[in-house]
XYZ file of C-alpha atoms in Angstrom:
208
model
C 91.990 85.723 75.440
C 95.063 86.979 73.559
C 98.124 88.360 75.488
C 100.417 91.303 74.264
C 103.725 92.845 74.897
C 103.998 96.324 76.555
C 106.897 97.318 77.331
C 108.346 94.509 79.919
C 105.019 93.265 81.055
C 102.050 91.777 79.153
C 98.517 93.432 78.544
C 95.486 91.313 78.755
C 92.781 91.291 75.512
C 89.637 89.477 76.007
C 87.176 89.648 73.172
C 83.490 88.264 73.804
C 81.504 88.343 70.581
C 81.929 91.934 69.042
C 82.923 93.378 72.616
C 86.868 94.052 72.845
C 88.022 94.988 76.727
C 91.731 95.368 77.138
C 92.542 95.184 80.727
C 95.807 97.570 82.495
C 97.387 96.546 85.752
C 99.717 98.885 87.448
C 103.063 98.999 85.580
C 101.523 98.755 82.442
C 100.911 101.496 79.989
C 97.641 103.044 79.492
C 99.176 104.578 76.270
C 100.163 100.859 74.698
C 96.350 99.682 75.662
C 94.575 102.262 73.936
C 97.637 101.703 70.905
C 96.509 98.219 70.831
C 92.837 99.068 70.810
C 90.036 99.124 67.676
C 87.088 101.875 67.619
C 84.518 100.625 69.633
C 86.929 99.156 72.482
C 86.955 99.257 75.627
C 90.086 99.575 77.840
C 89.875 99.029 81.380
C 92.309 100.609 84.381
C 92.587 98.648 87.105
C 93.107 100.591 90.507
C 96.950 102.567 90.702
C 98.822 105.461 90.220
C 99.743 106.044 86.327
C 102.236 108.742 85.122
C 101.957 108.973 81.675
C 100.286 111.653 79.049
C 97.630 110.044 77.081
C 96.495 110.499 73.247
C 93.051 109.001 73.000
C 93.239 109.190 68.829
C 90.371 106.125 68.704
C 86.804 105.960 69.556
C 86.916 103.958 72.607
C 85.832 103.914 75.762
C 88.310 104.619 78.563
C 87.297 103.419 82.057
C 88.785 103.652 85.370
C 88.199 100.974 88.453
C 87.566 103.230 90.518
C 87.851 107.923 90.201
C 89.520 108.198 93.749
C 92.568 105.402 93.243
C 92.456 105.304 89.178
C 94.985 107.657 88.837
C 96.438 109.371 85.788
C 98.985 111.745 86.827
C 101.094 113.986 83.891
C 103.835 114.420 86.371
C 103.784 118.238 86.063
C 103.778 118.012 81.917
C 101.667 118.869 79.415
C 98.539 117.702 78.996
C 97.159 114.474 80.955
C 94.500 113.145 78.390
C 94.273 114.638 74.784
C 90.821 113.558 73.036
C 91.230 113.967 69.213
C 89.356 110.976 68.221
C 85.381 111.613 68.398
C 82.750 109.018 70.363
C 85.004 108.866 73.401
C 84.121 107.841 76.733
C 86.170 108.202 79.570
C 84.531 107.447 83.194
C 86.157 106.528 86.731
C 89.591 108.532 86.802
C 91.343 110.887 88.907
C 93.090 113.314 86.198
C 95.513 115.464 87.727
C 98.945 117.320 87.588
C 99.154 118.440 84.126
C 101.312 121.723 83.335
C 102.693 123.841 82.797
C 101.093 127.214 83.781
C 103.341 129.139 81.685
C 102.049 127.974 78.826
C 98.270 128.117 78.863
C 97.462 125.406 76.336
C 97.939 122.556 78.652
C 95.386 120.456 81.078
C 94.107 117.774 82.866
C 91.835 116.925 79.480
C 92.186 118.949 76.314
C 89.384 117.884 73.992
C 89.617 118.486 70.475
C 86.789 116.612 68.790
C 83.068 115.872 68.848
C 80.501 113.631 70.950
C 82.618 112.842 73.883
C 81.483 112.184 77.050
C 83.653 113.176 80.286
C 82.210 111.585 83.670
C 82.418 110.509 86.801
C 86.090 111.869 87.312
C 88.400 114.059 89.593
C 89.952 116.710 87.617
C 92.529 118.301 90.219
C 95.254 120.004 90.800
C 96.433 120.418 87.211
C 98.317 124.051 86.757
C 95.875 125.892 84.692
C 92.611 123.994 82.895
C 91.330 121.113 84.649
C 89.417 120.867 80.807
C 90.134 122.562 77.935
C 87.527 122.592 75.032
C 89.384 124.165 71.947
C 88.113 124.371 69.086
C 89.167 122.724 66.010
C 87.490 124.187 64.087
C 84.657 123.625 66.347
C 84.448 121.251 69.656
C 80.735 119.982 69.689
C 78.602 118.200 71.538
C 80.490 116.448 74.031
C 78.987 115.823 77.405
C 80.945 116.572 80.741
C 78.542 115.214 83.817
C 78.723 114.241 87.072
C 82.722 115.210 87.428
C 84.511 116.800 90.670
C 87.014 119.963 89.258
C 89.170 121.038 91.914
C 92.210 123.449 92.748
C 93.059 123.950 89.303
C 93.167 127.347 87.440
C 90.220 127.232 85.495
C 87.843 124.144 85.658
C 86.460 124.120 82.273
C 87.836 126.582 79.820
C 85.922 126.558 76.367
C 86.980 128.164 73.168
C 84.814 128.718 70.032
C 83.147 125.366 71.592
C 79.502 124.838 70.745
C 76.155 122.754 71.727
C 77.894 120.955 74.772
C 75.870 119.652 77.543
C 77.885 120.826 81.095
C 75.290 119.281 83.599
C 75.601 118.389 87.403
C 79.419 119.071 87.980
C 80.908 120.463 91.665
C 83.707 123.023 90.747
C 85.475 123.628 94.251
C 88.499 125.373 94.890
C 89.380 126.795 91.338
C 91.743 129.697 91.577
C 90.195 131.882 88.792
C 87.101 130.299 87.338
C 85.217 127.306 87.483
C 83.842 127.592 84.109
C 84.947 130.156 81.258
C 83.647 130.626 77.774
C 85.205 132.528 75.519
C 85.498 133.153 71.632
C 81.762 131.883 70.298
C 81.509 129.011 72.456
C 77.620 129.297 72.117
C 74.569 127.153 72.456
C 76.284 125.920 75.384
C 74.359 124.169 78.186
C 75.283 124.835 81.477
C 72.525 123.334 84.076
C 73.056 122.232 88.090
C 76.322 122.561 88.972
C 77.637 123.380 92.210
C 80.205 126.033 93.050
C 81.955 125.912 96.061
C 84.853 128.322 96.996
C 85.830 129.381 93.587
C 87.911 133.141 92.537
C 84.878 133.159 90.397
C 82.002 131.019 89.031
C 81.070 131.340 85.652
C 82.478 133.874 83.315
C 80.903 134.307 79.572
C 83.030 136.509 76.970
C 82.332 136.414 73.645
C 80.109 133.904 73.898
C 75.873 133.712 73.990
């Protein structure tokens, strides 16, 4: 077990054979865990609110206690989890108040890699994408399953982003669309989601 400074508190490291899980309490920085990490770790958010804006530029694995009280909020700011890394997992959060509308680049998540997987989360309330899949040059393959979008602008906006799997989501509440491609984002799959309530479901431009 090794112990490391963050800020004014300490961060907990436990490494069992060649599994790494770094543990965050509340009051401790999701940002210094994931700093701290190695590809291939694991860091673990125990139950609390969070405001903070998170760069996930590592292949880890990013897991919340629990998606209704593991909460990551970007206090109105930018956006609330940027993936650049590729082979990221992130599971078990509520992801919510990013911003700002004005600008239209911002989100709850704002992926800009390959082979991600997004589940098991609330994306809510953030002013314009709940998740943004832009394309650098391409965004491919990433998986988004099994997640709640809610009272955001869009719910998934995807641009010139190809061969991802978008599979048993609810979308509920979304003031314009619940899902939007745009700009060659083909070879998409899109496959049992629920709409509920929504200015519009799904809206292809651009795109096949």
């Amino acid at each position: 077990t090794t112990l490391f400074r963050s800020t004014n508190v300490f961060l907990v490291k436990i490494s069992i054979a060649d599994r790494t899980i770094i543990f965050v309490h509340p009051g401790e920085s999701i940002q210094d865990a994931i700093n701290a990490s190695n590809p291939g770790d694991t860091v673990f958010v125990y139950r609390g609110t969070y405001i903070e804006n998170v760069i996930v530029n590592k292949s880890i694995n990013l897991i919340g206690e629990d998606k209704n009280t593991t909460i990551i909020n970007g206090n109105g700011s930018g956006i609330v989890i940027n993936i650049l890394a590729d082979y990221v997992e992130i599971n078990g959060f509520t992801i919510t108040n990013g911003g700002p509308l004005a600008q239209k680049l911002d989100a709850g998540i704002k992926i800009e890699s390959n082979n991600n997987t997004i589940s098991y989360c609330n994306i809510s309330s953030n002013k314009y994408y709940g998740l943004y899949l832009y394309a650098d040059p391409n965004t491919t393959n990433n998986t988004i399953k099994f997640n709640i979008f809610s009272n955001n602008s869009h719910g998934i906006f995807a641009y010139y982003a190809k061969t991802n799997k978008i599979f048993s989501n609810t979308f509920t509440s979304n003031t314009d669309y619940g899902i939007f491609l745009i700009g060659l984002s083909d070879d998409n799959l899109i496959s049992g989601n629920k709409f509920i309530e929504n200015n519009y479901a799904i809206r292809i431009k651009g795109s096949t």
